[in-house]
Amino acid sequence: MRVMIVGSGGREHALAWKVARSPRVERIWVAPGNAGTAAEAENVALADDDVPALVRFARENQVDLVVVGPEAPLAAGLVDALAEAKIRAFGPTRLAAELEASKVFCKNLLRHADVPTAEFRAFRDAASASAYLAEREDMPVVVKADGLAAGKGVIVCSTKAEALEAVERIAAEFGPAGKQLVIEERLFGEEASVLAITDGRTIVTLPAAQDHKAAYDGDRGPNTGGMGAYSPAPLVTPELLRTVEERILVPTVHQMKRSRRPFRGVLYAGLMINKHGVKVLEYNVRFGDPECQPLLMRLQSDLVDVLEATVDGRLEELPPLAWDPRPAVCVVMASEGYPGPYQKGKAIRGLEQAAALPDVKVFHAGTAVKDGQVVTNGGRVLGVTALGNSIAQAKLQAYTAVKQIRWDGAWCRKDISDKAHAALSK
Ligand code: AMP
Ligand code: GLY
């Protein structure tokens, strides 16, 4: 089989690495990829949202399966365009991807499906959102731009004044993505991610994971793309996982079908969990980055079988997925300044020493090769991932590998997976 993976982050390196382990695969391309994917596959210099160029490449190279990593090409209709060209692609269609690309669509769908989520109101424009806020009592709310905004379109507010300012900011900064808005009740609790693979009928739930969105230790500092992740997440007990399936995933997939937007691909539920239960914060329509890295490190089944069965609508026939029982922890190493402005092109040393450690895999995100040397090329640079007999051991091994790796300005959070111990001790 000939497989093409679309994207350039740590998630795509993990996908390329796992796909490369399938005995059924003869050739893999990653568009555009990074220095890590170049070691597992062949990089193709095409932007991940250049739909016509990606379709042309897939056709000319007789690609049998395209795996789409990020949300932008999904929302741009890459899977639809590939389907028209008779090329099989893993990921939702443009209309199904609205579950992530439009918060108004998502919240209305959740309401219709009776899926637990924060109370909300949707607004056509900033003026009506401000008028609503002015009238309502002062309560903590979250203001969300409707469209894709690279994780920056969600503003968590404590007071009415902050919420009014958030509406102004979204209207001013996000262009078409900020035209419509959602204002919702602010929820409190602990966050976790439950990802499921679905062909629109059968749902295969993956073990729960936890991301670390804040830049600094103790969940302080600005929001990032994710500074680390681990799986399984003990916060999500087996009973809770069943509840998530029954009350959240199943009704969502059914409602998508009823809405004539059958969902195929990864359905990623961002959840808020507290003593009252569990609610959906958001849906993503793809693997999470960095959650994908620890999940795929633990997956023992052939990923290509799973991806194909999803695309062909026969997940039901697939045997249950096999998982390494050991937990995995992924620590993101970032460039100085991230999530603000940062420099690129710093030489990275120690990758071989880190890779030589047992049960460690260093997934690349923002890296490139320059004059034969691996250099930094983004804010999140590496996802250093390790397995261990316990979460504590996986953490120790991941940080042992981190210590081998150096570049000018490299940093990481030091507390990835510590949340797990809080959950375990309860
Ligand atoms: P979203 O893109 O909708 O997942 O939002 C990104 C982040 O904003 C989430 O991971 C939460 O940390 C936070 N968030 C979103 N909605 C809420 C809410 N209703 N209450 C509290 N925090 C929220
Ligand atoms: N880890 C969160 C995301 O991929 O959006």
Coordinates of C-alpha atoms and ligand atoms in Angstrom, one line a residue:
M1 CA 0.0 0.0 0.0
R2 CA 1.0 3.6 -0.7
V3 CA 0.0 6.0 2.1
M4 CA 0.2 9.8 2.3
I5 CA 0.0 11.7 5.6
V6 CA -0.9 15.4 5.5
G7 CA 0.5 17.7 8.1
S8 CA 3.8 18.7 9.7
G9 CA 3.5 18.3 13.5
G10 CA 4.3 15.8 16.2
R11 CA 1.0 14.1 15.5
E12 CA 2.0 13.5 11.9
H13 CA 5.4 12.2 12.9
A14 CA 3.6 9.7 15.2
L15 CA 1.2 8.8 12.4
A16 CA 4.1 8.3 9.9
W17 CA 6.1 6.2 12.5
K18 CA 3.1 4.0 13.3
V19 CA 2.0 3.6 9.6
A20 CA 5.6 2.7 8.7
R21 CA 5.4 -0.3 11.2
S22 CA 2.6 -1.9 9.2
P23 CA 3.9 -4.8 7.1
R24 CA 1.3 -3.9 4.5
V25 CA 2.8 -0.5 3.6
E26 CA 5.3 -0.2 0.9
R27 CA 5.7 3.6 0.5
I28 CA 4.8 6.6 2.7
W29 CA 4.8 10.3 1.9
V30 CA 4.3 13.2 4.4
A31 CA 3.2 16.6 3.1
P32 CA 4.9 18.7 4.1
G33 CA 6.4 16.8 7.1
N34 CA 9.4 17.7 9.3
A35 CA 12.9 16.4 10.0
G36 CA 11.4 13.5 11.9
T37 CA 9.0 12.3 9.2
A38 CA 11.9 12.5 6.7
A39 CA 13.5 9.6 8.7
E40 CA 10.3 7.4 8.5
A41 CA 9.0 8.4 5.1
E42 CA 9.5 10.8 2.1
N43 CA 8.6 14.4 2.7
V44 CA 6.7 16.3 -0.1
A45 CA 7.0 20.0 -0.2
L46 CA 3.2 20.8 -0.4
A47 CA 1.3 23.0 2.1
D48 CA -1.1 20.9 4.2
D49 CA -4.1 23.0 3.0
D50 CA -3.3 23.2 -0.7
V51 CA -6.2 20.9 -1.7
P52 CA -5.7 20.9 -5.5
A53 CA -1.9 20.2 -5.2
L54 CA -2.5 17.4 -2.6
V55 CA -5.1 15.7 -4.8
R56 CA -2.9 15.9 -7.8
F57 CA 0.1 14.4 -6.0
A58 CA -2.1 11.6 -4.6
R59 CA -3.5 10.8 -8.0
E60 CA -0.1 11.0 -9.8
N61 CA 1.6 8.7 -7.3
Q62 CA -1.3 6.2 -7.0
V63 CA -1.7 6.8 -3.3
D64 CA -4.1 4.2 -1.8
L65 CA -4.8 6.0 1.5
V66 CA -4.5 9.6 2.6
V67 CA -4.5 10.3 6.3
V68 CA -5.3 13.9 7.2
G69 CA -3.7 15.2 10.4
P70 CA -4.8 18.8 11.0
E71 CA -8.2 20.5 11.0
A72 CA -7.5 23.2 8.4
P73 CA -7.4 20.8 5.4
L74 CA -10.4 18.9 6.7
A75 CA -12.4 22.1 7.0
A76 CA -11.2 23.1 3.5
G77 CA -12.7 19.9 2.1
L78 CA -9.6 17.9 1.3
V79 CA -11.4 14.6 2.1
D80 CA -14.3 15.5 -0.2
A81 CA -11.9 16.5 -3.0
L82 CA -10.0 13.2 -2.7
A83 CA -13.2 11.2 -2.7
E84 CA -14.2 12.9 -5.9
A85 CA -10.9 11.8 -7.4
K86 CA -11.6 8.3 -6.1
I87 CA -8.8 8.4 -3.5
R88 CA -9.6 6.9 -0.1
A89 CA -8.9 9.4 2.7
F90 CA -9.1 9.1 6.5
G91 CA -10.9 12.0 8.1
P92 CA -14.3 13.7 8.0
T93 CA -15.8 15.5 5.1
R94 CA -16.0 19.3 5.1
L95 CA -19.6 19.3 6.4
A96 CA -18.7 16.8 9.2
A97 CA -15.6 18.8 10.1
E98 CA -17.9 21.7 11.0
L99 CA -18.2 19.9 14.4
E100 CA -14.8 21.6 15.0
A101 CA -14.8 24.4 12.5
S102 CA -18.0 26.0 13.7
K103 CA -18.7 26.2 17.4
V104 CA -22.3 27.4 16.7
F105 CA -22.9 24.2 14.6
C106 CA -21.3 22.1 17.3
K107 CA -23.3 23.6 20.2
N108 CA -26.6 23.3 18.3
L109 CA -25.9 19.7 17.5
L110 CA -25.0 18.9 21.1
R111 CA -28.3 20.5 22.2
H112 CA -30.3 18.5 19.7
A113 CA -28.6 15.3 20.6
D114 CA -29.1 16.1 24.3
V115 CA -25.4 15.7 25.0
P116 CA -24.3 17.3 28.3
T117 CA -22.5 20.6 27.5
A118 CA -22.3 24.1 29.0
E119 CA -25.5 26.2 28.6
F120 CA -24.9 28.6 25.7
R121 CA -26.3 31.3 23.4
A122 CA -25.1 31.8 19.8
F123 CA -24.9 35.3 18.3
R124 CA -24.8 36.5 14.7
D125 CA -22.6 39.4 15.5
A126 CA -20.7 41.2 18.2
A127 CA -23.3 43.8 18.8
S128 CA -26.0 41.3 19.8
A129 CA -23.5 39.4 21.9
S130 CA -22.6 42.6 23.8
A131 CA -26.3 43.6 24.2
Y132 CA -27.0 40.2 25.7
L133 CA -24.0 40.5 28.1
A134 CA -25.1 44.0 29.2
E135 CA -28.5 42.6 30.2
R136 CA -27.4 39.5 32.0
E137 CA -26.1 39.2 35.6
D138 CA -22.4 39.2 36.2
M139 CA -21.4 35.5 35.9
P140 CA -18.3 33.7 34.7
V141 CA -18.7 32.9 31.0
V142 CA -16.6 31.8 28.1
V143 CA -16.6 33.7 24.8
K144 CA -15.8 31.8 21.7
A145 CA -15.2 32.8 18.1
D146 CA -17.4 30.6 15.9
G147 CA -14.6 29.5 13.4
L148 CA -11.1 28.1 13.5
A149 CA -8.7 30.4 15.3
A150 CA -5.7 28.1 16.0
G151 CA -6.8 27.6 19.7
K152 CA -6.9 31.4 20.3
G153 CA -10.6 32.0 19.7
V154 CA -11.7 30.9 23.2
I155 CA -11.6 33.5 26.0
V156 CA -12.4 32.3 29.5
C157 CA -13.8 35.2 31.6
S158 CA -14.5 35.7 35.3
T159 CA -16.5 39.0 35.0
K160 CA -19.0 40.7 32.8
A161 CA -16.4 43.4 32.0
E162 CA -13.9 40.8 30.8
A163 CA -16.6 39.1 28.7
L164 CA -17.5 42.4 27.0
E165 CA -13.8 43.0 26.2
A166 CA -13.5 39.4 24.9
V167 CA -16.4 40.0 22.5
E168 CA -14.7 43.2 21.2
R169 CA -11.4 41.4 20.8
I170 CA -12.9 38.5 18.9
A171 CA -14.8 40.9 16.6
A172 CA -11.6 42.9 16.0
E173 CA -9.1 40.1 15.6
F174 CA -10.6 37.0 14.0
G175 CA -12.1 38.2 10.8
P176 CA -14.7 35.8 9.3
A177 CA -14.0 33.2 12.1
G178 CA -15.1 35.8 14.7
K179 CA -18.3 37.0 12.9
Q180 CA -20.6 34.7 14.9
L181 CA -19.9 34.0 18.5
V182 CA -20.9 31.6 21.3
I183 CA -21.2 32.7 24.9
E184 CA -21.5 29.9 27.3
E185 CA -21.5 29.2 31.0
R186 CA -18.0 28.7 32.4
L187 CA -17.5 25.2 33.8
F188 CA -15.0 24.3 36.5
G189 CA -13.3 21.0 37.1
E190 CA -10.6 18.8 35.5
E191 CA -10.1 18.4 31.8
A192 CA -9.5 15.2 29.9
S193 CA -9.7 14.1 26.3
V194 CA -11.5 11.0 25.0
L195 CA -10.8 10.2 21.4
A196 CA -12.8 7.7 19.4
I197 CA -12.4 6.3 15.9
T198 CA -15.7 6.0 14.1
D199 CA -16.9 5.0 10.6
G200 CA -20.2 6.8 11.2
R201 CA -21.8 3.7 12.8
T202 CA -19.3 1.8 14.9
I203 CA -17.4 3.7 17.6
V204 CA -14.0 2.5 18.8
T205 CA -13.1 4.4 21.9
L206 CA -9.4 4.9 22.7
P207 CA -8.0 5.1 26.2
A208 CA -8.4 8.5 27.8
A209 CA -5.6 11.1 27.7
Q210 CA -4.8 14.4 29.3
D211 CA -3.2 17.3 27.6
H212 CA -1.4 20.2 29.3
K213 CA -2.5 23.4 27.5
A214 CA -1.0 26.0 29.8
A215 CA 2.6 27.0 29.1
Y216 CA 4.0 26.7 32.6
D217 CA 4.1 24.3 35.5
G218 CA 1.0 24.1 37.6
D219 CA -1.2 25.0 34.6
R220 CA -0.1 28.6 34.8
G221 CA 0.8 31.0 32.0
P222 CA -0.6 31.5 28.5
N223 CA -2.5 28.9 26.5
T224 CA -0.4 26.8 24.0
G225 CA -1.0 24.1 21.5
G226 CA -0.3 21.6 24.2
M227 CA 2.9 21.2 26.3
G228 CA 2.6 17.5 27.0
A229 CA 0.2 14.6 27.3
Y230 CA -0.2 11.2 28.8
S231 CA -2.4 8.1 28.6
P232 CA -4.2 6.5 30.1
A233 CA -5.7 9.2 32.3
P234 CA -6.7 7.7 35.7
L235 CA -9.2 10.6 36.1
V236 CA -11.3 8.9 33.5
T237 CA -12.3 5.7 35.3
P238 CA -13.7 2.8 33.3
E239 CA -17.3 3.8 34.5
L240 CA -16.7 7.4 33.4
L241 CA -15.4 6.2 30.0
R242 CA -18.6 4.1 29.6
T243 CA -20.7 7.2 30.4
V244 CA -18.8 9.2 27.9
E245 CA -19.5 6.6 25.2
E246 CA -23.2 6.3 26.0
R247 CA -24.1 9.9 26.8
I248 CA -21.7 11.7 24.6
L249 CA -20.1 9.8 21.7
V250 CA -23.0 7.6 20.6
P251 CA -25.6 10.4 20.5
T252 CA -23.2 12.7 18.7
V253 CA -22.4 10.2 16.0
H254 CA -26.1 9.4 15.6
Q255 CA -27.0 13.1 15.4
M256 CA -24.3 13.7 12.8
K257 CA -25.9 10.9 10.7
R258 CA -29.4 12.3 11.1
S259 CA -28.1 15.7 10.1
R260 CA -26.8 14.1 6.8
R261 CA -23.2 14.7 7.8
P262 CA -22.1 11.1 8.6
F263 CA -18.9 11.3 10.6
R264 CA -15.8 9.2 9.7
G265 CA -12.5 9.7 11.3
V266 CA -11.3 10.7 14.8
L267 CA -13.9 12.2 17.1
Y268 CA -12.1 14.0 19.9
A269 CA -14.2 15.0 22.8
G270 CA -12.6 17.7 25.1
L271 CA -14.3 17.1 28.4
M272 CA -14.7 18.9 31.7
I273 CA -15.1 16.5 34.7
N274 CA -16.3 17.5 38.2
K275 CA -18.3 15.9 41.0
H276 CA -21.5 16.5 39.1
G277 CA -20.4 14.5 36.1
V278 CA -18.9 15.1 32.7
K279 CA -19.7 17.7 30.0
V280 CA -18.3 18.3 26.5
L281 CA -16.2 21.5 26.1
E282 CA -15.5 21.1 22.5
Y283 CA -15.1 18.6 19.7
N284 CA -12.1 18.2 17.5
V285 CA -12.3 16.2 14.3
R286 CA -8.8 14.7 14.3
F287 CA -6.2 13.2 16.5
G288 CA -5.1 15.7 19.2
D289 CA -1.5 16.9 19.2
P290 CA 0.2 15.9 21.5
E291 CA -2.3 13.3 22.7
C292 CA -1.7 11.3 19.5
Q293 CA 1.9 10.6 20.4
P294 CA 1.4 8.7 23.7
L295 CA -1.7 7.0 22.3
L296 CA 0.0 5.7 19.2
M297 CA 3.1 4.6 21.2
R298 CA 0.7 2.3 23.2
L299 CA -1.3 1.0 20.2
Q300 CA -0.2 -2.5 19.3
S301 CA -2.7 -3.2 16.5
D302 CA -1.8 -2.3 13.0
L303 CA -3.0 1.3 12.5
V304 CA -3.4 0.9 8.8
D305 CA -6.0 -1.8 9.4
V306 CA -8.0 0.6 11.6
L307 CA -7.7 3.6 9.2
E308 CA -8.8 1.5 6.2
A309 CA -11.7 -0.1 8.1
T310 CA -12.9 3.4 9.0
V311 CA -12.7 4.7 5.5
D312 CA -14.5 1.6 4.1
G313 CA -17.2 1.6 6.8
R314 CA -16.4 -1.8 8.3
L315 CA -15.0 -1.0 11.7
E316 CA -17.6 -3.4 13.1
E317 CA -15.5 -6.3 11.6
L318 CA -12.3 -5.2 13.2
P319 CA -11.0 -7.2 16.3
P320 CA -10.7 -5.1 19.5
L321 CA -7.7 -2.9 19.5
A322 CA -4.6 -4.2 21.4
W323 CA -2.9 -1.8 23.7
D324 CA 0.4 -1.9 25.6
P325 CA -0.8 -1.9 29.2
R326 CA 2.1 0.5 30.1
P327 CA 1.3 4.2 30.3
A328 CA 3.0 6.6 28.0
V329 CA 4.1 10.2 28.8
C330 CA 4.9 12.8 26.1
V331 CA 6.9 15.9 27.1
V332 CA 6.9 18.8 24.6
M333 CA 10.2 20.7 24.2
A334 CA 9.6 24.2 22.9
S335 CA 11.6 27.2 21.6
E336 CA 12.4 30.1 23.8
G337 CA 9.6 32.6 23.6
Y338 CA 6.8 30.2 22.6
P339 CA 3.8 30.6 22.6
G340 CA 4.9 34.2 21.8
P341 CA 7.5 35.0 19.1
Y342 CA 10.5 32.8 18.8
Q343 CA 13.6 32.2 16.6
K344 CA 14.1 29.3 14.3
G345 CA 17.2 27.5 13.0
K346 CA 18.8 26.5 16.3
A347 CA 20.9 23.4 16.0
I348 CA 19.5 20.5 18.0
R349 CA 22.0 18.1 19.7
G350 CA 21.6 14.8 21.5
L351 CA 18.8 13.3 19.5
E352 CA 20.7 10.0 19.0
Q353 CA 21.5 9.7 22.7
A354 CA 17.8 10.3 23.6
A355 CA 16.6 7.8 20.9
A356 CA 19.0 5.1 22.2
L357 CA 17.2 5.0 25.6
P358 CA 14.8 2.0 25.9
D359 CA 11.1 2.7 25.5
V360 CA 11.7 6.2 24.2
K361 CA 10.6 7.7 21.0
V362 CA 11.4 11.3 20.1
F363 CA 8.6 12.7 17.8
H364 CA 9.5 15.8 15.9
A365 CA 7.2 18.7 15.5
G366 CA 8.8 22.1 14.5
T367 CA 12.1 20.7 13.0
A368 CA 13.8 20.9 9.7
V369 CA 17.1 19.8 8.2
K370 CA 19.6 22.5 7.3
D371 CA 23.0 21.6 5.9
G372 CA 22.7 18.1 7.3
Q373 CA 21.9 19.3 10.8
V374 CA 18.5 19.0 12.5
V375 CA 17.4 22.5 13.5
T376 CA 14.4 24.1 15.2
N377 CA 11.6 25.3 12.9
G378 CA 8.6 26.0 15.1
G379 CA 7.4 26.8 18.6
R380 CA 6.7 23.2 19.7
V381 CA 9.9 21.4 18.5
L382 CA 9.8 17.9 19.9
G383 CA 7.5 15.5 21.7
V384 CA 9.7 13.3 23.8
T385 CA 7.6 10.2 24.5
A386 CA 8.3 7.2 26.8
L387 CA 6.6 4.1 28.1
G388 CA 7.0 3.0 31.7
N389 CA 5.5 0.4 34.1
S390 CA 3.7 3.2 35.9
I391 CA 3.0 6.8 35.0
A392 CA 5.8 7.9 37.3
Q393 CA 8.3 5.6 35.5
A394 CA 7.1 6.8 32.1
K395 CA 7.6 10.4 33.2
L396 CA 11.0 9.6 34.6
Q397 CA 12.1 8.0 31.4
A398 CA 10.7 10.8 29.2
Y399 CA 12.6 13.4 31.3
T400 CA 15.7 11.3 31.2
A401 CA 15.5 11.5 27.4
V402 CA 14.7 15.2 27.5
K403 CA 18.0 15.8 29.4
Q404 CA 20.0 14.4 26.5
I405 CA 18.6 16.9 24.1
R406 CA 19.9 20.5 23.9
W407 CA 19.5 23.6 21.8
D408 CA 19.9 27.3 22.5
G409 CA 16.7 28.3 24.4
A410 CA 15.1 24.9 24.7
W411 CA 12.6 24.5 27.6
C412 CA 9.7 22.3 28.7
R413 CA 7.3 21.9 31.5
K414 CA 8.6 19.8 34.4
D415 CA 5.3 18.5 35.6
I416 CA 3.8 16.6 32.7
S417 CA 1.6 13.8 34.1
D418 CA 1.7 15.0 37.7
K419 CA -2.1 15.5 37.5
A420 CA -2.4 11.8 37.2
H421 CA -1.2 11.3 40.7
A422 CA -3.8 13.7 42.0
A423 CA -6.5 11.6 40.3
L424 CA -4.9 8.3 41.6
S425 CA -4.7 9.5 45.2
K426 CA -8.4 10.4 45.3
Ligands
AMP1 P1 -12.3 24.8 23.2 O1 -11.5 25.2 22.0 O2 -13.7 25.1 23.1 O3 -11.9 23.5 23.7 O4 -11.7 25.7 24.4 C1 -10.3 25.6 24.7 C2 -10.2 25.6 26.1 O5 -10.9 26.6 26.7 C3 -10.6 24.3 26.8 O6 -9.7 23.3 26.8 C4 -10.9 24.8 28.2 O7 -9.7 24.9 29.0 C5 -11.4 26.2 28.0 N1 -12.9 26.2 27.9 C6 -13.7 26.1 26.8 N2 -15.0 26.1 27.2 C7 -15.1 26.2 28.5 C8 -16.1 26.3 29.5 N3 -17.4 26.3 29.1 N4 -15.8 26.5 30.8 C9 -14.5 26.5 31.2 N5 -13.4 26.4 30.3 C10 -13.7 26.3 29.0
GLY2 N1 -4.2 18.8 22.1 C1 -5.2 19.6 21.7 C2 -5.4 19.7 20.3 O1 -4.9 19.0 19.5 O2 -6.2 20.6 19.9

